[in-house]
Coordinates of C-alpha atoms in Angstrom, one line a residue:
M1 CA 56.6 -335.3 -93.6
I2 CA 57.9 -338.7 -92.6
F3 CA 59.3 -337.3 -89.3
V4 CA 55.9 -335.6 -88.6
L5 CA 54.0 -338.8 -89.3
L6 CA 56.3 -340.8 -87.0
I7 CA 56.1 -338.2 -84.3
I8 CA 52.2 -338.4 -84.4
V9 CA 52.2 -342.2 -84.2
V10 CA 54.8 -342.4 -81.4
S11 CA 53.0 -339.7 -79.4
L12 CA 49.7 -341.6 -79.6
Q13 CA 51.4 -344.8 -78.5
L14 CA 53.1 -342.9 -75.6
I15 CA 49.8 -341.7 -74.4
S16 CA 48.4 -345.3 -74.5
V17 CA 51.4 -346.7 -72.4
W18 CA 51.9 -343.7 -70.1
K19 CA 51.1 -345.7 -66.9
R20 CA 53.5 -348.5 -67.8
R21 CA 57.1 -348.7 -66.6
D22 CA 58.6 -348.9 -70.1
K23 CA 57.0 -345.6 -71.2
N24 CA 60.6 -344.1 -71.0
Y25 CA 61.5 -346.0 -74.2
Y26 CA 58.6 -344.4 -76.1
L27 CA 59.4 -341.0 -74.6
K28 CA 63.1 -341.2 -75.5
F29 CA 62.3 -342.3 -79.1
L30 CA 59.8 -339.5 -79.4
C31 CA 62.5 -337.0 -78.3
L32 CA 64.9 -338.5 -80.8
L33 CA 62.4 -338.0 -83.7
I34 CA 61.7 -334.4 -82.6
S35 CA 65.4 -333.7 -82.6
G36 CA 65.6 -335.1 -86.1
L37 CA 62.8 -332.9 -87.3
I38 CA 64.4 -329.8 -85.7
Y39 CA 67.7 -330.7 -87.4
N40 CA 66.1 -331.0 -90.9
S41 CA 64.1 -327.8 -90.4
V42 CA 67.0 -325.7 -89.3
E43 CA 69.4 -327.1 -91.9
G44 CA 66.7 -326.6 -94.6
L45 CA 65.9 -323.0 -93.7
L46 CA 69.4 -321.6 -92.8
P47 CA 71.3 -319.8 -94.0
D48 CA 68.9 -317.4 -95.6
K49 CA 69.9 -313.9 -96.9
D50 CA 66.4 -312.6 -96.3
F51 CA 66.4 -313.7 -92.6
G52 CA 67.6 -310.4 -91.2
I53 CA 70.6 -311.9 -89.3
N54 CA 74.1 -312.0 -90.8
I55 CA 75.1 -315.2 -92.5
I56 CA 77.9 -316.0 -90.1
S57 CA 75.6 -316.0 -87.1
Q58 CA 73.0 -318.1 -89.0
N59 CA 75.6 -320.7 -89.9
I60 CA 77.0 -320.8 -86.3
F61 CA 73.5 -321.3 -84.9
A62 CA 72.7 -324.1 -87.5
W63 CA 76.0 -325.9 -86.7
I64 CA 75.3 -325.7 -82.9
I65 CA 71.9 -327.3 -83.5
G66 CA 73.4 -329.9 -85.9
V67 CA 76.1 -330.9 -83.4
G68 CA 73.5 -331.0 -80.5
V69 CA 71.2 -333.3 -82.5
A70 CA 74.1 -335.5 -83.5
F71 CA 75.2 -335.8 -79.9
H72 CA 71.6 -336.6 -78.8
Y73 CA 71.5 -339.3 -81.6
Y74 CA 74.9 -340.6 -80.3
T75 CA 73.6 -340.9 -76.7
F76 CA 70.5 -342.7 -77.8
I77 CA 72.2 -345.4 -79.9
K78 CA 75.0 -345.8 -77.3
K79 CA 72.4 -346.7 -74.6
E80 CA 69.8 -348.5 -76.8
Y81 CA 72.3 -350.8 -78.6
G82 CA 74.8 -351.1 -75.7
L83 CA 77.6 -349.7 -77.7
I84 CA 80.9 -349.3 -75.8
F85 CA 83.3 -346.6 -77.0
I86 CA 85.5 -344.9 -74.5
K87 CA 84.9 -346.3 -71.0
E88 CA 86.9 -343.6 -69.3
F89 CA 84.6 -340.7 -70.4
S90 CA 81.1 -340.2 -69.2
L91 CA 78.5 -338.7 -71.5
S92 CA 78.6 -335.4 -69.7
T93 CA 82.5 -335.3 -70.1
L94 CA 82.2 -336.2 -73.7
G95 CA 79.5 -333.5 -74.2
V96 CA 81.8 -330.8 -72.8
F97 CA 84.7 -332.1 -74.9
V98 CA 82.6 -331.9 -78.1
L99 CA 81.4 -328.4 -77.3
L100 CA 84.9 -327.2 -76.7
T101 CA 86.0 -328.8 -79.9
L102 CA 83.2 -327.1 -81.8
I103 CA 84.2 -323.7 -80.3
I104 CA 88.0 -324.1 -80.9
L105 CA 87.9 -325.8 -84.3
F106 CA 84.8 -324.3 -85.9
I107 CA 83.3 -321.2 -84.3
L108 CA 86.6 -319.4 -83.6
P109 CA 88.2 -320.1 -87.0
Y110 CA 85.0 -319.2 -88.8
T111 CA 84.5 -316.0 -86.8
I112 CA 88.1 -314.9 -87.5
T113 CA 88.5 -316.0 -91.1
E114 CA 84.9 -316.0 -92.2
S115 CA 85.7 -319.1 -94.2
L116 CA 83.0 -321.7 -93.7
N117 CA 84.8 -324.2 -95.9
Y118 CA 88.1 -324.3 -93.9
S119 CA 86.4 -324.1 -90.5
R120 CA 84.1 -327.1 -91.2
I121 CA 87.1 -329.1 -92.6
Y122 CA 89.0 -328.5 -89.3
F123 CA 86.1 -329.6 -87.1
L124 CA 84.6 -332.4 -89.2
T125 CA 88.0 -334.0 -89.9
F126 CA 88.6 -334.3 -86.2
I127 CA 85.1 -335.7 -85.4
L128 CA 85.2 -338.1 -88.3
A129 CA 88.6 -339.3 -87.2
F130 CA 87.2 -340.1 -83.7
L131 CA 84.1 -341.9 -85.1
S132 CA 86.2 -343.8 -87.6
S133 CA 88.5 -345.0 -84.9
V134 CA 85.7 -346.8 -83.1
I135 CA 83.7 -348.2 -86.0
I136 CA 85.6 -351.5 -86.1
L137 CA 85.0 -351.8 -82.3
V138 CA 81.2 -351.2 -82.8
I139 CA 80.9 -353.7 -85.7
K140 CA 82.8 -356.3 -83.6
Q141 CA 80.5 -355.7 -80.6
Q142 CA 77.3 -356.1 -82.6
I143 CA 78.5 -359.1 -84.7
K144 CA 79.4 -360.9 -81.4
K145 CA 75.9 -360.1 -80.1
F146 CA 74.4 -361.2 -83.4
K147 CA 76.1 -364.6 -83.2
T148 CA 75.0 -365.0 -79.5
H149 CA 71.3 -364.2 -80.1
K150 CA 69.2 -367.0 -81.5
N151 CA 66.0 -365.0 -82.0
I152 CA 65.7 -363.1 -85.3
I153 CA 64.2 -360.1 -83.5
F154 CA 67.4 -359.6 -81.5
K155 CA 69.5 -360.2 -84.5
I156 CA 67.7 -357.4 -86.4
H157 CA 68.3 -355.2 -83.3
D158 CA 72.0 -355.9 -83.5
I159 CA 72.2 -355.1 -87.2
I160 CA 70.3 -351.9 -86.8
G161 CA 72.8 -350.9 -84.1
I162 CA 75.5 -351.0 -86.8
L163 CA 73.4 -349.2 -89.4
S164 CA 72.4 -346.5 -87.0
F165 CA 76.1 -345.8 -86.1
L166 CA 76.9 -345.7 -89.8
G167 CA 74.1 -343.1 -90.1
L168 CA 75.9 -341.0 -87.5
I169 CA 79.2 -341.3 -89.4
S170 CA 77.5 -340.3 -92.7
L171 CA 76.8 -336.8 -91.3
P172 CA 80.4 -335.4 -91.1
L173 CA 81.5 -337.6 -94.0
N174 CA 78.9 -336.3 -96.5
I175 CA 79.4 -332.7 -95.4
L176 CA 83.2 -333.0 -96.0
I177 CA 82.7 -334.6 -99.4
F178 CA 79.6 -332.8 -100.7
G179 CA 79.8 -329.5 -98.8
D180 CA 76.5 -327.7 -98.7
N181 CA 74.5 -330.3 -100.6
Q182 CA 71.7 -330.5 -98.0
F183 CA 69.7 -333.1 -100.0
I184 CA 72.5 -335.7 -99.6
E185 CA 73.5 -334.7 -96.1
Q186 CA 70.0 -334.7 -94.6
T187 CA 68.9 -337.8 -96.5
F188 CA 71.6 -340.1 -95.3
F189 CA 71.5 -338.8 -91.7
S190 CA 67.7 -339.1 -91.7
L191 CA 68.0 -342.7 -92.9
G192 CA 69.6 -343.5 -89.5
F193 CA 66.4 -342.2 -87.7
F194 CA 64.1 -344.1 -90.1
I195 CA 66.1 -347.4 -89.8
M196 CA 65.8 -347.1 -86.0
S197 CA 62.0 -346.6 -86.5
V198 CA 61.9 -350.1 -87.8
D199 CA 63.5 -351.3 -84.6
Y200 CA 61.0 -349.2 -82.6
F201 CA 58.0 -350.9 -84.2
L202 CA 59.6 -354.3 -83.4
Y203 CA 59.9 -353.3 -79.7
P204 CA 56.7 -355.1 -78.6
L205 CA 58.0 -358.4 -80.0
R206 CA 61.5 -357.8 -78.5
K207 CA 59.8 -357.0 -75.1
K208 CA 57.8 -360.3 -75.3
E209 CA 61.0 -362.3 -76.0
I210 CA 62.9 -360.5 -73.1
K211 CA 60.1 -361.5 -70.7
K212 CA 60.3 -365.1 -72.0
G213 CA 63.9 -365.1 -70.9
I214 CA 62.9 -364.9 -67.2
Q215 CA 60.2 -367.4 -66.5
F216 CA 58.6 -365.9 -63.4
E217 CA 55.9 -368.7 -63.5
K218 CA 58.6 -371.2 -62.4
L219 CA 59.2 -369.2 -59.2
S220 CA 57.2 -369.3 -55.9
V221 CA 55.5 -366.1 -54.7
R222 CA 58.4 -365.4 -52.3
E223 CA 61.0 -366.1 -55.0
T224 CA 59.3 -363.8 -57.4
E225 CA 59.2 -361.1 -54.7
I226 CA 62.9 -361.5 -54.1
L227 CA 63.8 -361.4 -57.8
K228 CA 61.7 -358.3 -58.5
L229 CA 63.3 -356.6 -55.6
L230 CA 66.8 -357.4 -56.9
L231 CA 65.8 -356.2 -60.4
E232 CA 64.5 -353.0 -59.0
N233 CA 67.5 -352.5 -56.7
P234 CA 70.4 -354.4 -58.2
N235 CA 73.1 -353.0 -56.0
L236 CA 71.5 -354.1 -52.7
K237 CA 73.8 -356.2 -50.6
Y238 CA 72.5 -359.5 -49.3
S239 CA 72.5 -358.2 -45.7
E240 CA 70.3 -355.2 -46.8
L241 CA 68.1 -357.5 -48.8
S242 CA 67.5 -359.9 -45.9
K243 CA 66.6 -356.9 -43.6
I244 CA 64.1 -355.6 -46.1
L245 CA 62.5 -359.1 -46.5
N246 CA 62.8 -359.7 -42.7
I247 CA 64.5 -363.1 -43.2
S248 CA 67.9 -364.4 -42.3
E249 CA 70.8 -364.3 -44.8
K250 CA 70.9 -368.1 -44.8
T251 CA 67.2 -368.3 -45.8
L252 CA 67.9 -365.6 -48.5
S253 CA 70.8 -367.6 -49.8
T254 CA 68.5 -370.7 -50.1
H255 CA 65.9 -368.6 -52.0
L256 CA 68.6 -367.2 -54.3
S257 CA 70.0 -370.6 -55.1
N258 CA 66.5 -371.8 -56.1
I259 CA 66.0 -368.7 -58.2
Y260 CA 69.3 -369.1 -60.0
K261 CA 68.5 -372.8 -60.8
K262 CA 64.9 -372.2 -62.0
I263 CA 65.7 -369.3 -64.3
E264 CA 69.1 -370.6 -65.3
I265 CA 71.4 -367.8 -64.3
K266 CA 74.7 -368.1 -62.5
S267 CA 75.1 -365.1 -60.2
K268 CA 73.8 -361.8 -58.9
K269 CA 76.0 -360.1 -61.5
E270 CA 73.8 -361.5 -64.3
I271 CA 70.7 -360.1 -62.4
Q272 CA 72.5 -356.7 -62.3
E273 CA 73.1 -356.8 -66.0
M274 CA 69.5 -357.7 -66.7
S275 CA 68.3 -354.9 -64.4
K276 CA 70.6 -352.4 -66.3
K277 CA 69.3 -353.4 -69.7
Y278 CA 65.7 -354.6 -69.2
K279 CA 64.4 -353.4 -65.8
D280 CA 61.6 -351.3 -67.2
V281 CA 60.6 -354.1 -69.6
L282 CA 60.6 -356.8 -67.0
M283 CA 58.8 -354.8 -64.3
S284 CA 56.1 -353.4 -66.7

């Protein structure tokens, strides 16, 4: 019921902001909540002896859904909280790796032995080992951000990043410890979604503070145009930017120097970082 209520609220807010650039944040969070509802529904209904499908197939289907939702949850918190785990692997590569691991360590052993207990121990021990290996890294990242940020809104955001990751770890951990106790398993994992919902409702305040960080009012009309163009296209070279603006590179360099001084940044790299994190917020 909490998931349904949150989905209704977020859906209504998404409709109201549909024409804004930052609608993607609302849309992504809505998809996250829907995946959480699907997880709880499937895990609550299956396996069922009266369902008309053999128990092994039901369990495999439920586990595929569970792993899919957990991976979706992982991708959301990784991007939203800027968590860095393994730089060498893209999300698509990691997704394929998790799928192969599920097949090799869970589906095949379960199909052959028909032992759910042993199969989930093989798979979940491996997944938990991976997640546990990066938890210290995640906590260090977030604590470093926490100390850097002065505003309480951003500090809350950093702490929720840690708690949401712990919510992900709770899923394999609780299944290994408590087995088929769905009440414990679903409650702790769902808490991760609900904690992130607090962060979601703080988004307007966070957005306001982000915009304060770049004081467009200090810039001239031309400087504002240049900065917005860079935020929109952070990888543009200066030669390309000068052609688009129909000015010389020397004039562009003067404008950029003024922009950097007025909004207190040191280089184009910082603009690229701002674009990566906050482009939709700043341009909305």
